[in-house]
Coordinates of C-alpha atoms and ligand atoms in Angstrom, one line a residue:
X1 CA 19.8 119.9 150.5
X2 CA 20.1 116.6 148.8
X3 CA 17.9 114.6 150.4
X4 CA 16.9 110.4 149.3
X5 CA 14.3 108.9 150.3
X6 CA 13.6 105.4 150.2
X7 CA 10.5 103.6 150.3
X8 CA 9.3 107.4 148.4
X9 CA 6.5 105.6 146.0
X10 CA 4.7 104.0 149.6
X11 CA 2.5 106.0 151.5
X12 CA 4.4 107.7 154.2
X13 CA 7.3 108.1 152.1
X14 CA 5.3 110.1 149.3
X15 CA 4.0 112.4 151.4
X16 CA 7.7 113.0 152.9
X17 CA 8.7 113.1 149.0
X18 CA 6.1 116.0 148.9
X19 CA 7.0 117.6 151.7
X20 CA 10.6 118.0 151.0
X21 CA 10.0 118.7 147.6
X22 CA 7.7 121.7 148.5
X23 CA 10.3 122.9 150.9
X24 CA 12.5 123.3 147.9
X25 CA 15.2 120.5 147.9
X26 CA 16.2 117.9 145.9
X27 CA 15.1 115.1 146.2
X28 CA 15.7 111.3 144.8
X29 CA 13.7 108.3 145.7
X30 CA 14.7 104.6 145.9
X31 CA 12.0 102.1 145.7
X32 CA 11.5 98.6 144.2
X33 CA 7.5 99.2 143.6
X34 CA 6.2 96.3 145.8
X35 CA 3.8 97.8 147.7
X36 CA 3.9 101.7 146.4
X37 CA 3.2 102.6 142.9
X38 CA 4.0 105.5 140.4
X39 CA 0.3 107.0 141.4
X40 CA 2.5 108.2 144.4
X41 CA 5.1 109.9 142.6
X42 CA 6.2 113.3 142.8
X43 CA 7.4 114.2 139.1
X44 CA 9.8 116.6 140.8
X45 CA 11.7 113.9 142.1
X46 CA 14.2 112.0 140.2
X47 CA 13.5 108.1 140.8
X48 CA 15.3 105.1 141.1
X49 CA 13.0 101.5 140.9
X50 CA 16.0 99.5 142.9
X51 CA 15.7 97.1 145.8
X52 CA 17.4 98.0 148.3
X53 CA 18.2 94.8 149.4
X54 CA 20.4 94.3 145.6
X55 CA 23.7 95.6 144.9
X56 CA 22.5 98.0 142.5
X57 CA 22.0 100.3 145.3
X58 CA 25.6 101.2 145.0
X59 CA 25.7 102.7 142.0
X60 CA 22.6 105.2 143.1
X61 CA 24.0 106.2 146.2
X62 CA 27.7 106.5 144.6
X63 CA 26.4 108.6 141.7
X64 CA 23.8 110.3 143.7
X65 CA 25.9 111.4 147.0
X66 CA 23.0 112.4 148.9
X67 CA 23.7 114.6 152.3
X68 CA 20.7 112.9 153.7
X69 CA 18.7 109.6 153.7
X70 CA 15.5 109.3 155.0
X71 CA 15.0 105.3 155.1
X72 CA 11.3 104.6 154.7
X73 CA 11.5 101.2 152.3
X74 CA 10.7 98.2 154.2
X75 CA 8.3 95.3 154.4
X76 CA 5.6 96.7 156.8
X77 CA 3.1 93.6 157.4
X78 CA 3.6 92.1 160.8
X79 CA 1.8 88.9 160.6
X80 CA 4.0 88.2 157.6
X81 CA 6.7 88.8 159.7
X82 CA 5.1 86.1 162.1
X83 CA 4.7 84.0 159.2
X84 CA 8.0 84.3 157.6
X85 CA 10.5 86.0 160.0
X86 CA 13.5 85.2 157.4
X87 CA 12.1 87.2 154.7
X88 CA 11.4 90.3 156.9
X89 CA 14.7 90.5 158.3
X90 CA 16.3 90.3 155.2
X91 CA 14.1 93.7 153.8
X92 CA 14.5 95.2 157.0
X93 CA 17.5 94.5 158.8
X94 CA 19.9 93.5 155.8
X95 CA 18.4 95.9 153.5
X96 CA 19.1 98.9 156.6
X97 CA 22.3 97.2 157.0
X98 CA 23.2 97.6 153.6
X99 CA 22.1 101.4 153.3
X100 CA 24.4 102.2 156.4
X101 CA 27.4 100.6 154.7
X102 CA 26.8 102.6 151.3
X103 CA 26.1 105.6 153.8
X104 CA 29.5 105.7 155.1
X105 CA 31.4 104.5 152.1
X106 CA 29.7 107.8 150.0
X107 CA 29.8 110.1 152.6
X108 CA 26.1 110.8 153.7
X109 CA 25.9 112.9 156.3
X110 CA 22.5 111.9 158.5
X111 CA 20.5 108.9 158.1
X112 CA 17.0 109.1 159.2
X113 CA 14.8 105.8 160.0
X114 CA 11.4 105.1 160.3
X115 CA 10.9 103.2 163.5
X116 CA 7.9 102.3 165.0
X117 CA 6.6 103.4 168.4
X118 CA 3.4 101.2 168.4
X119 CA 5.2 97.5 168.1
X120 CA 8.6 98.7 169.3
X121 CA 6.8 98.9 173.2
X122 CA 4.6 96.4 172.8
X123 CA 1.5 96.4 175.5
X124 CA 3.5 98.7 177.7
X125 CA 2.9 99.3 181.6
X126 CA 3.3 103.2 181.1
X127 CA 1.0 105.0 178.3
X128 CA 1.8 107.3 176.9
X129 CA 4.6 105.3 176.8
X130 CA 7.8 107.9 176.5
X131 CA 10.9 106.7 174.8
X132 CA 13.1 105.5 177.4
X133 CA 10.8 102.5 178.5
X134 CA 12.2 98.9 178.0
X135 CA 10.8 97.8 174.5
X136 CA 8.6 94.8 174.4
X137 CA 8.7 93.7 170.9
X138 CA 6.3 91.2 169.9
X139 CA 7.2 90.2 166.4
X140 CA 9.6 89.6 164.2
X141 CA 8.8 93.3 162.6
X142 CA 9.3 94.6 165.7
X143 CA 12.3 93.5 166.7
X144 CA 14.0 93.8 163.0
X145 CA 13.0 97.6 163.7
X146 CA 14.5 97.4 166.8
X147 CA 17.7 95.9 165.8
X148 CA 17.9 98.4 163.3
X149 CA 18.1 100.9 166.0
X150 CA 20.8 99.5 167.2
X151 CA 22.9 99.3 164.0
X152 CA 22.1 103.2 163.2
X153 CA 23.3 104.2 166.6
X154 CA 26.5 102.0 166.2
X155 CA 27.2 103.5 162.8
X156 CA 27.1 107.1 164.5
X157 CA 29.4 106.1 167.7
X158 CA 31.4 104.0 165.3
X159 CA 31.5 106.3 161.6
X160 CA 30.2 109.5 163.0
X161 CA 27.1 108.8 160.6
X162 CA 24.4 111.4 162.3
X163 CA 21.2 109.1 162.8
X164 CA 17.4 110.4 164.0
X165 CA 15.1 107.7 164.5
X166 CA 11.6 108.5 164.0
X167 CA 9.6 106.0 165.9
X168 CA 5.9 106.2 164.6
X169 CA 2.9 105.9 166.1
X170 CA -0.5 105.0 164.2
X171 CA -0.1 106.8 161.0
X172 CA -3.5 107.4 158.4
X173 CA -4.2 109.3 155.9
X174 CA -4.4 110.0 152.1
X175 CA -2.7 106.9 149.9
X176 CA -2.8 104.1 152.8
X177 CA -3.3 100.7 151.5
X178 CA -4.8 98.4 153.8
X179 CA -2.7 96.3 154.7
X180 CA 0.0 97.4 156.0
X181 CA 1.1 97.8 159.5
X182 CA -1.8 99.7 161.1
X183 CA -4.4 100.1 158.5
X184 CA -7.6 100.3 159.8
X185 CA -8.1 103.7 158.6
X186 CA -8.0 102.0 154.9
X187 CA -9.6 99.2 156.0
X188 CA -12.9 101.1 157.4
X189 CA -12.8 103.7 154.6
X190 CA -12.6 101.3 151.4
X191 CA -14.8 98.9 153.4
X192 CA -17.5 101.6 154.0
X193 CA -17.3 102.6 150.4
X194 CA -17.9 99.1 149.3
X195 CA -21.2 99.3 150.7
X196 CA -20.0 96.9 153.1
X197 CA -19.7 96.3 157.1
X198 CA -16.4 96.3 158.5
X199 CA -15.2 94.1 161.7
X200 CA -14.1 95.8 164.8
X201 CA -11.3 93.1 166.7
X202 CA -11.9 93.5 170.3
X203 CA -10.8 92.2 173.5
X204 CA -13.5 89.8 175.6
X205 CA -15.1 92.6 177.6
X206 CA -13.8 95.9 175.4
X207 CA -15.8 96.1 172.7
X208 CA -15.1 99.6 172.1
X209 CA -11.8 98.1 170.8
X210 CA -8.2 98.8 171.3
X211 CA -6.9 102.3 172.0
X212 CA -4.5 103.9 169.6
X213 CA -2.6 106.8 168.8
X214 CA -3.4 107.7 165.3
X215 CA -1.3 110.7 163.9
X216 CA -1.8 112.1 160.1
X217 CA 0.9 111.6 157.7
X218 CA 1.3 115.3 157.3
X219 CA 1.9 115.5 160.3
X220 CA 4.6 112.6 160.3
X221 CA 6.4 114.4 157.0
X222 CA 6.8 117.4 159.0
X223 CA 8.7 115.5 161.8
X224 CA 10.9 114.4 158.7
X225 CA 11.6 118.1 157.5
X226 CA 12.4 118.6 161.2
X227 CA 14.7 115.6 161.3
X228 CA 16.9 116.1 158.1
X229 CA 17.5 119.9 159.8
X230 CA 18.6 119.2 163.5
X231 CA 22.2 118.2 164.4
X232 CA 21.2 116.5 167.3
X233 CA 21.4 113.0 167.2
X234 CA 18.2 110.8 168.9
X235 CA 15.2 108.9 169.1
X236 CA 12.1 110.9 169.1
X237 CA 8.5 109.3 169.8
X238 CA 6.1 110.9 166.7
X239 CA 2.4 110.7 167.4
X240 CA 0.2 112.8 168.9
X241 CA 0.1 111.1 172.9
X242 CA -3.8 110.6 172.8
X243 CA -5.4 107.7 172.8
X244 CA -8.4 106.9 170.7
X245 CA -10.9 103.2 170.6
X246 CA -10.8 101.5 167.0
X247 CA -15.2 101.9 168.1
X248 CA -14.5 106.2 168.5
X249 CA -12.0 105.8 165.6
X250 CA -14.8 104.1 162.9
X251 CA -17.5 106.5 164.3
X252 CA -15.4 109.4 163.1
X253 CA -14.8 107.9 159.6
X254 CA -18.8 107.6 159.2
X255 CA -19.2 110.8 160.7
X256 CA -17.1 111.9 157.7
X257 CA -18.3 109.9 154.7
X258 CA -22.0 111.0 156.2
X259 CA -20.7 115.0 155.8
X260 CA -19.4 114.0 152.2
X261 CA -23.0 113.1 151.1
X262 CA -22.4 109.2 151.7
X263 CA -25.7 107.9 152.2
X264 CA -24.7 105.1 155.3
X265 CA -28.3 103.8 157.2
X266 CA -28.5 103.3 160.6
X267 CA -27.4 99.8 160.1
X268 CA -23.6 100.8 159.5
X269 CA -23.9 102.5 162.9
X270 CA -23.1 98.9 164.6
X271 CA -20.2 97.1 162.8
X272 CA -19.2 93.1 162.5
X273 CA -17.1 91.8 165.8
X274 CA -14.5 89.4 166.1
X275 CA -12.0 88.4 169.0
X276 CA -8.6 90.3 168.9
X277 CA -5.7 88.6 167.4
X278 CA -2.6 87.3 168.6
X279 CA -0.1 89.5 169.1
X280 CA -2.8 92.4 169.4
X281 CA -2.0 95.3 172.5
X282 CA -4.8 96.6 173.9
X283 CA -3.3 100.2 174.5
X284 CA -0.3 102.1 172.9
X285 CA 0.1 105.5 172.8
X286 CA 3.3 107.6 172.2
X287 CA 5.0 110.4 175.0
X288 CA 6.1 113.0 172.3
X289 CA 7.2 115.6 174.8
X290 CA 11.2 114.5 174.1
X291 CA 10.5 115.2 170.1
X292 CA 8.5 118.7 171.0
X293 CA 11.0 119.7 172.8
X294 CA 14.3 119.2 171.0
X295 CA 13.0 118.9 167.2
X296 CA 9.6 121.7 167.9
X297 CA 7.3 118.8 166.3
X298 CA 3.6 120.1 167.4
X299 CA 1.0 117.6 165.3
X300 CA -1.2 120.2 163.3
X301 CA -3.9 117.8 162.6
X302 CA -6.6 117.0 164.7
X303 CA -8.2 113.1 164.4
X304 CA -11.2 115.2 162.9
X305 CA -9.4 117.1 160.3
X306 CA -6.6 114.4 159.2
X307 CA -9.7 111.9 158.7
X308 CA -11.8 114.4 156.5
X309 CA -8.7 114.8 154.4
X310 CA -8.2 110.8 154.2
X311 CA -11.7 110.5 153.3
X312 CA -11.9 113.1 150.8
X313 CA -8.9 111.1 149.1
X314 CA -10.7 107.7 148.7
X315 CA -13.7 109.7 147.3
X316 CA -11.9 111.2 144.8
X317 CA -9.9 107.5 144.3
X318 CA -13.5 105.8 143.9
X319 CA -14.2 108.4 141.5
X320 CA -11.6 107.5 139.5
X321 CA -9.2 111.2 140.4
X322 CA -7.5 109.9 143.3
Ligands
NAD1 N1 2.0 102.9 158.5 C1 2.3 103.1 159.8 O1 1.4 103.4 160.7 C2 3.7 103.0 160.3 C3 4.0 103.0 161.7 C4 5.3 102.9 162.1 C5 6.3 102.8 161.2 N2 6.1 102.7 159.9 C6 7.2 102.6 158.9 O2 7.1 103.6 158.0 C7 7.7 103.1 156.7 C8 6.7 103.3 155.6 O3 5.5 102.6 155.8 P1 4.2 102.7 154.9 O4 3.1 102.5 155.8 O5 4.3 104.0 154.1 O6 4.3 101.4 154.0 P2 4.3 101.3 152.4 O7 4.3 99.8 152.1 O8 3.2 102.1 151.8 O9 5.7 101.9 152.0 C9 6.9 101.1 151.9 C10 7.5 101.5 150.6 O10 8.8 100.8 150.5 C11 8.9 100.1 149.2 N3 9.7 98.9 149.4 C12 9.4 97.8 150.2 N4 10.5 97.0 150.2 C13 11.4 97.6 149.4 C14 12.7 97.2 149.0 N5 13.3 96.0 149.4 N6 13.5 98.0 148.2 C15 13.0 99.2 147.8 N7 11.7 99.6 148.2 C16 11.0 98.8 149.0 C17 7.5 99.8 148.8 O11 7.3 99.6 147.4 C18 6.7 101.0 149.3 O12 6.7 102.0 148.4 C19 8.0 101.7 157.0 O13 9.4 101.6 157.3 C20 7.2 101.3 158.2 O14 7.8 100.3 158.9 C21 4.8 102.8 159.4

């Protein structure tokens, strides 16, 4: 298949570059190179540096006529969204808006779009929370995501373009940069590398920290092989549905550098504290049963495993192999 990806140079995107790449199709990648870099590239895949925001993403998807796009480009940081709302809607709801129009006019066949399950829900009153619940989005990112839900799922009703929406939970692993739009993995690893002590945001009264979902980005590229095969169209929740405190989450990661040979005192056993931020949600986990069911996604990567991978990859990066 002839599959493009944008977004392909960032960190989830490469790895779904990899994966289809290793499946054996062909793939192309769109990205503009603002927050992903040529270190991600897969030299198998022919590449494009467009925005896809500009009208030169015509001419690739013209010339290119890919059967599939897998829509991973967008900006990612939610307080900048908070901060300036105008500029994330015009990456992520005029630059999907645009892909969808060059979709139909060249023919693709599916169009698959990283969502988010995490900010989409907001602090919801069901956890897991399964895909049906009313969203609660609480920032601009979240609700340019959301809208483009609803634009994808126009486009199918109304152009008979097959959509799968892949809504996210907490994704880590190999290539994150920190700050993007749940980077604490990054943030705990580079910080504990640095020698330094990194700061847990807590609730007053939870200072084992908010509880998350956090599923490896093997795991999420595998849901994207899944999704370019099925003919179904849908919204699938990807994640693994447990729950896990940023506190459990940082003693894992030191757990891991400590089995690598990192020498981390006693000392790095208690971290810095601060109070949560605005716009924080104290729980969000994702109901995958809907997404094992009708795509067969089973995560294949315990917290354990996915985080000795991720930390293996900074080790090597501080090393200068990365
Ligand atoms: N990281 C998570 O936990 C998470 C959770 C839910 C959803 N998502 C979604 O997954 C996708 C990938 O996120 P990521 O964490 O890999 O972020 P990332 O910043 O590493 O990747 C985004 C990529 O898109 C590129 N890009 C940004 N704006 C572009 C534009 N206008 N034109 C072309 N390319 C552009 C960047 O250069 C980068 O390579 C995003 O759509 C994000 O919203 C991520």
């Amino acid at each position: 298949m002839k599959i493009l990806v944008t977004g392909g140079c960032g960190f989830i995107g490469s790895h779904v570059v990899d994966a289809f790449v290793d499946a054996g199709h062909e793939v192309i990648i769109v990205d503009n190179l603002s927050s992903g870099t040529l270190a991600n590239k897969n030299e198998r895949a022919r590449f494009y540096q467009v925005d896809v925001c500009t009208p030169e993403l015509d001419a690739v998807i013209r010339d290119e006529r890919p059967e599939v796009i897998h829509h991973h480009a967008a900006q990612i940081s939610v307080p900048l969204s908070v901060r300036d709302p105008l500029t994330d809607a015009e990456v992520n709801i005029k630059g999907t808006l645009r892909l969808l129009e060059l979709s139909r006019a060249h023919g693709v066949k599916r169009f698959v779009f990283a969502s988010t399950g995490g900010a989409i829900y907001g602090e919801a009153g069901l956890v897991p929370t399964p895909e049906d619940y009313v969203p609660q989005p609480s920032s601009p990112y979240a609700i340019s995501k959301l809208s483009c839900e609803h634009y994808i799922r126009f486009y199918e009703k109304q152009h008979n373009l097959g959509h799968v929406i892949l809504r996210y939970s907490n994704v880590y692993g190999p290539r994150q940069i920190p700050h993007g739009e749940a980077g604490v993995v990054a943030i705990f690893a580079e910080a504990l590398l640095d020698g330094k002590l990194p700061t847990l945001n807590h609730f007053p009264g939870e200072p084992e920290g908010m509880v998350r979902d956090y599923c490896f980005v093997k795991d999420i590229a595998a849901a994207n092989l899944l999704a370019a095969k099925t003919s179904k169209p849908g919204t699938y929740n990807i994640g693994t549905g447990k729950g896990t405190t940023t506190y459990q989450l940082y003693r894992e990661i030191l757990q891991a550098l400590r089995l690598r040979g990192i020498d981390l005192p006693p000392l790095f056993d208690q971290l810095e504290r601060a109070q949560a931020r605005a716009g924080d949600i104290r729980v969000s986990t994702l109901n995958t049963a809907r997404a094992q069911a009708e795509l067969g996604f089973r995560p294949a990567f315990p917290l354990r495993d996915g985080l000795a991978q991720t930390v293996a990859w900074y080790l090597a990066r501080q090393k200068g192999q990365g």
